[in-house]
Amino acid sequence: MYDLPSEDPEEPGLPDEFHALQPGLLSATLQLADYPEGNYFTGTDMNLYYDVHHQGWYKRPDWFLSVGVSRLYDGHDLRLSYVIWQEGISPFVAVELLSPGTEKEDLGETQRRAGKPPTKWEVYEKILRVPYYIAFDRYSNRLRAFHLQAGSYQPLTLPDNKLWIPELKIGIGSWNGAYQGVERLWLRCFDEAGLWIKTPEERAIASAKRAAAETQKAELAAQQAAAETQRAELAAQQAAAETQRAELAESALEALKTRLRNKGIDPDSL
């Protein structure tokens, strides 16, 4: 990895902001039940070296996922690129965000020219044998997905524009919402229940809302408890007053009986 170039100064950078934001949303919503966080890797616009015999050849997927590899290169360093003959594991999912200049190659509609490296489609399908290949057109919002079957990519039917990947227990689909302040159709991951997986920021907001709701509930409970205490104190005061009135009435009755007895009258005979 350290010997191979991580970028080509003759190549242009990211074509637009969408290509920078969209991969981030995919990575932010990726949660794999069978792979701990340190045991998979997602690459974004990174050189993917695929042929040890042609070490200058590479492709740059807009986003890819490899499972069963360390999050860090050699267990300790951030990757500069992804070198297949060192990693030993090909990507399981590759995503291309279509651009007018690369759309035909991304969709396998171009042929390899003599003396040139294989096309992107050939690399994914025939060399790396990436099981799932996804192509998303931000201009038409069309989502396409292909599954490697018997060595060739077969198009998949996508109900509700969602692709479920059973081997990883994760799905990728098109979601209409706001990400990083931009409202549009995005790709993001969903779980087995079909629910969109929240980003860390969304989870933090949801957690803050739950905490605020719990605080409000606790404050309401405290207010209710205080009201109950106040009612209990008032009831106790009323009971004490009733007891005092009863005692005064009993005392007055005894005084009356005493006066009657002093006059020779038996109060019990009245």
Coordinates of C-alpha atoms in Angstrom, one line a residue:
M1 CA 0.0 0.0 0.0
Y2 CA 2.8 2.4 0.8
D3 CA 4.6 1.9 -2.5
L4 CA 1.6 2.4 -4.8
P5 CA 0.2 5.9 -5.5
S6 CA -2.9 6.9 -3.7
E7 CA -3.9 9.5 -6.2
D8 CA -3.1 10.6 -9.8
P9 CA -2.4 14.3 -10.2
E10 CA -3.6 14.1 -13.8
E11 CA -7.0 13.0 -12.7
P12 CA -9.6 15.5 -11.7
G13 CA -10.9 15.4 -8.1
L14 CA -14.5 14.6 -7.0
P15 CA -16.8 15.8 -9.8
D16 CA -19.4 17.3 -7.5
E17 CA -20.5 17.7 -3.9
F18 CA -22.9 14.8 -4.1
H19 CA -20.1 12.4 -4.7
A20 CA -18.6 13.6 -1.4
L21 CA -21.8 13.5 0.7
Q22 CA -23.5 10.4 -0.6
P23 CA -20.8 7.9 0.4
G24 CA -20.7 9.4 3.8
L25 CA -24.4 8.7 4.4
L26 CA -23.9 5.1 3.4
S27 CA -21.0 4.6 5.8
A28 CA -22.8 6.5 8.6
T29 CA -25.9 4.2 8.4
L30 CA -24.0 0.9 7.9
Q31 CA -24.5 -1.5 10.8
L32 CA -23.6 -5.2 10.3
A33 CA -25.1 -7.6 12.7
D34 CA -22.5 -10.4 12.1
Y35 CA -19.4 -8.2 11.8
P36 CA -18.1 -6.0 14.6
E37 CA -17.2 -2.4 13.7
G38 CA -13.5 -3.2 13.5
N39 CA -14.0 -6.1 11.2
Y40 CA -15.1 -4.4 8.0
F41 CA -14.0 -1.5 5.9
T42 CA -15.7 1.1 3.7
G43 CA -13.8 3.0 1.0
T44 CA -14.8 6.2 -0.7
D45 CA -13.2 7.3 -4.0
M46 CA -10.1 5.2 -3.1
N47 CA -7.7 3.6 -5.4
L48 CA -8.6 -0.1 -5.6
Y49 CA -5.6 -2.1 -6.9
Y50 CA -6.7 -5.4 -8.3
D51 CA -3.9 -7.0 -10.4
V52 CA -0.6 -7.9 -8.9
H53 CA 0.8 -8.4 -12.4
H54 CA -0.2 -4.9 -13.4
Q55 CA 0.3 -2.9 -10.2
G56 CA -0.4 0.4 -11.9
W57 CA -3.9 -0.6 -12.7
Y58 CA -6.7 0.5 -10.3
K59 CA -10.3 1.5 -10.2
R60 CA -11.9 4.1 -7.9
P61 CA -15.3 3.0 -6.7
D62 CA -17.4 5.8 -5.3
W63 CA -18.1 3.6 -2.3
F64 CA -17.3 0.0 -1.5
L65 CA -17.7 -2.4 1.4
S66 CA -15.3 -5.2 2.4
V67 CA -16.2 -7.5 5.2
G68 CA -13.9 -9.7 7.3
V69 CA -11.0 -7.3 7.0
S70 CA -9.5 -5.1 9.7
R71 CA -10.9 -1.5 9.8
L72 CA -7.2 -0.4 9.8
Y73 CA -4.5 -1.4 7.4
D74 CA -2.3 -4.1 9.0
G75 CA -4.4 -3.5 12.1
H76 CA -2.9 -0.1 12.9
D77 CA -2.8 2.4 10.1
L78 CA -5.4 4.3 8.0
R79 CA -5.5 3.1 4.4
L80 CA -4.1 5.1 1.5
S81 CA -5.6 2.7 -1.0
Y82 CA -7.0 -0.9 -1.1
V83 CA -4.6 -3.5 -2.5
I84 CA -6.3 -6.7 -3.2
W85 CA -3.2 -9.0 -3.2
Q86 CA -2.4 -7.7 0.3
E87 CA -5.9 -7.6 1.7
G88 CA -6.8 -11.0 0.4
I89 CA -10.5 -10.1 0.3
S90 CA -12.5 -8.4 -2.5
P91 CA -15.3 -5.9 -1.8
F92 CA -18.7 -7.4 -1.2
V93 CA -20.6 -4.4 -2.4
A94 CA -19.5 -1.7 -4.8
V95 CA -21.5 1.5 -5.5
E96 CA -21.1 3.8 -8.4
L97 CA -22.8 7.2 -8.6
L98 CA -23.3 7.8 -12.3
S99 CA -22.0 10.8 -14.1
P100 CA -22.5 11.7 -17.7
G101 CA -18.9 11.0 -18.5
T102 CA -18.6 7.6 -16.8
E103 CA -22.2 6.3 -17.1
K104 CA -21.6 3.9 -20.0
E105 CA -18.5 2.3 -18.4
D106 CA -20.3 2.1 -15.0
L107 CA -23.2 0.2 -16.7
G108 CA -21.0 -2.1 -18.7
E109 CA -21.8 -0.5 -22.0
T110 CA -18.2 0.0 -23.1
Q111 CA -15.6 -2.4 -24.5
R112 CA -12.1 -2.8 -23.4
R113 CA -9.7 -1.2 -25.8
A114 CA -6.6 -3.0 -27.0
G115 CA -3.6 -2.4 -24.7
K116 CA -5.7 -0.7 -22.1
P117 CA -6.8 -1.9 -18.6
P118 CA -10.2 -3.7 -18.3
T119 CA -13.3 -1.7 -17.8
K120 CA -14.8 -1.0 -14.4
W121 CA -17.6 -3.5 -15.1
E122 CA -15.1 -6.2 -16.1
V123 CA -13.0 -5.6 -13.0
Y124 CA -16.0 -5.8 -10.7
E125 CA -17.6 -8.8 -12.5
K126 CA -14.8 -10.9 -13.8
I127 CA -11.7 -10.1 -11.7
L128 CA -12.8 -9.1 -8.3
R129 CA -16.2 -10.9 -8.6
V130 CA -17.9 -8.4 -6.3
P131 CA -21.2 -10.1 -5.3
Y132 CA -23.4 -6.9 -5.4
Y133 CA -22.9 -3.9 -7.7
I134 CA -25.2 -0.8 -7.3
A135 CA -25.5 2.1 -9.7
F136 CA -27.4 5.2 -8.8
D137 CA -28.2 8.1 -11.1
R138 CA -28.6 11.3 -9.1
Y139 CA -30.1 13.1 -12.2
S140 CA -32.9 10.7 -12.8
N141 CA -32.9 9.2 -9.3
R142 CA -32.8 5.8 -10.8
L143 CA -31.4 3.0 -8.7
R144 CA -30.1 -0.2 -10.3
A145 CA -28.5 -3.2 -8.7
F146 CA -26.8 -6.3 -10.0
H147 CA -26.1 -9.7 -8.3
L148 CA -23.2 -11.9 -9.4
Q149 CA -24.7 -15.2 -10.5
A150 CA -22.7 -17.9 -12.3
G151 CA -19.9 -15.4 -13.0
S152 CA -22.1 -12.7 -14.6
Y153 CA -24.0 -9.7 -13.2
Q154 CA -27.8 -10.2 -13.3
P155 CA -30.1 -7.2 -12.8
L156 CA -32.3 -7.3 -9.7
T157 CA -35.8 -6.2 -9.2
L158 CA -35.9 -3.6 -6.5
P159 CA -39.3 -3.3 -4.7
D160 CA -39.8 0.2 -3.4
N161 CA -36.3 1.0 -4.7
K162 CA -34.7 -1.1 -2.0
L163 CA -32.0 -3.8 -2.2
W164 CA -31.8 -6.4 0.5
I165 CA -28.5 -8.2 0.9
P166 CA -29.3 -11.4 2.9
E167 CA -25.7 -12.4 3.4
L168 CA -25.0 -9.2 5.3
K169 CA -28.5 -8.8 6.8
I170 CA -28.5 -5.2 5.6
G171 CA -30.2 -3.3 2.9
I172 CA -29.5 -0.3 0.7
G173 CA -32.3 1.8 -0.7
S174 CA -33.3 5.3 -1.9
W175 CA -34.6 7.6 0.8
N176 CA -36.1 11.0 0.4
G177 CA -35.0 13.3 3.2
A178 CA -32.5 15.9 4.4
Y179 CA -28.8 15.0 4.9
Q180 CA -26.3 17.6 5.8
G181 CA -28.9 20.2 5.2
V182 CA -29.7 19.0 1.7
E183 CA -33.2 17.7 0.9
R184 CA -33.2 15.1 -2.0
L185 CA -33.2 11.4 -2.8
W186 CA -30.2 9.7 -1.1
L187 CA -29.0 6.1 -0.7
R188 CA -28.9 4.8 2.8
C189 CA -29.0 1.6 4.7
F190 CA -32.0 -0.1 6.3
D191 CA -32.4 -3.0 8.7
E192 CA -34.3 -6.3 8.6
A193 CA -37.5 -4.6 9.7
G194 CA -37.3 -2.3 6.7
L195 CA -36.5 0.7 8.9
W196 CA -33.9 3.3 7.9
I197 CA -30.8 3.1 10.1
K198 CA -30.1 6.4 11.8
T199 CA -26.8 8.3 11.4
P200 CA -24.8 9.0 14.6
E201 CA -26.2 12.6 14.4
E202 CA -29.7 11.4 14.1
R203 CA -29.2 9.0 17.0
A204 CA -27.8 11.8 19.1
I205 CA -30.8 14.0 18.3
A206 CA -33.3 11.2 19.0
S207 CA -31.4 10.4 22.3
A208 CA -31.6 14.1 23.3
K209 CA -35.3 14.2 22.5
R210 CA -35.9 11.0 24.5
A211 CA -33.9 12.5 27.4
A212 CA -35.9 15.7 27.2
A213 CA -39.1 13.7 27.2
E214 CA -37.9 11.7 30.2
T215 CA -37.0 14.9 32.0
Q216 CA -40.4 16.4 31.2
K217 CA -42.1 13.2 32.4
A218 CA -40.0 13.2 35.6
E219 CA -40.9 16.9 36.2
L220 CA -44.6 16.1 35.6
A221 CA -44.4 13.1 38.0
A222 CA -42.7 15.3 40.6
Q223 CA -45.4 18.0 40.2
Q224 CA -48.1 15.3 40.5
A225 CA -46.3 13.9 43.6
A226 CA -46.1 17.3 45.1
A227 CA -49.8 17.9 44.4
E228 CA -50.6 14.5 46.0
T229 CA -48.5 15.4 49.0
Q230 CA -50.2 18.8 49.3
R231 CA -53.6 17.1 49.0
A232 CA -52.6 14.5 51.7
E233 CA -51.4 17.3 54.0
L234 CA -54.7 19.2 53.5
A235 CA -56.6 16.0 54.2
A236 CA -54.5 15.5 57.3
Q237 CA -55.2 19.0 58.4
Q238 CA -58.9 18.6 57.8
A239 CA -58.9 15.3 59.7
A240 CA -57.1 17.0 62.6
A241 CA -59.6 19.8 62.6
E242 CA -62.5 17.2 62.6
T243 CA -60.8 15.4 65.5
Q244 CA -60.4 18.7 67.4
R245 CA -64.0 19.6 66.8
A246 CA -65.1 16.2 68.0
E247 CA -63.0 16.5 71.1
L248 CA -64.4 20.0 71.9
A249 CA -68.0 18.6 71.4
E250 CA -67.2 15.7 73.7
S251 CA -65.7 18.1 76.3
A252 CA -68.8 20.4 76.1
L253 CA -71.1 17.4 76.6
E254 CA -69.3 16.2 79.6
A255 CA -69.4 19.7 81.1
L256 CA -73.1 19.8 80.5
K257 CA -73.6 16.5 82.2
T258 CA -71.6 17.6 85.2
R259 CA -73.8 20.7 85.6
L260 CA -76.9 18.6 85.4
R261 CA -75.6 16.2 88.0
N262 CA -74.7 19.1 90.3
K263 CA -78.4 20.1 90.0
G264 CA -79.5 16.6 90.9
I265 CA -80.5 15.7 87.4
D266 CA -79.3 12.4 85.9
P267 CA -78.3 13.2 82.4
D268 CA -78.5 9.6 81.3
S269 CA -82.3 9.6 82.1
L270 CA -83.0 12.5 79.8

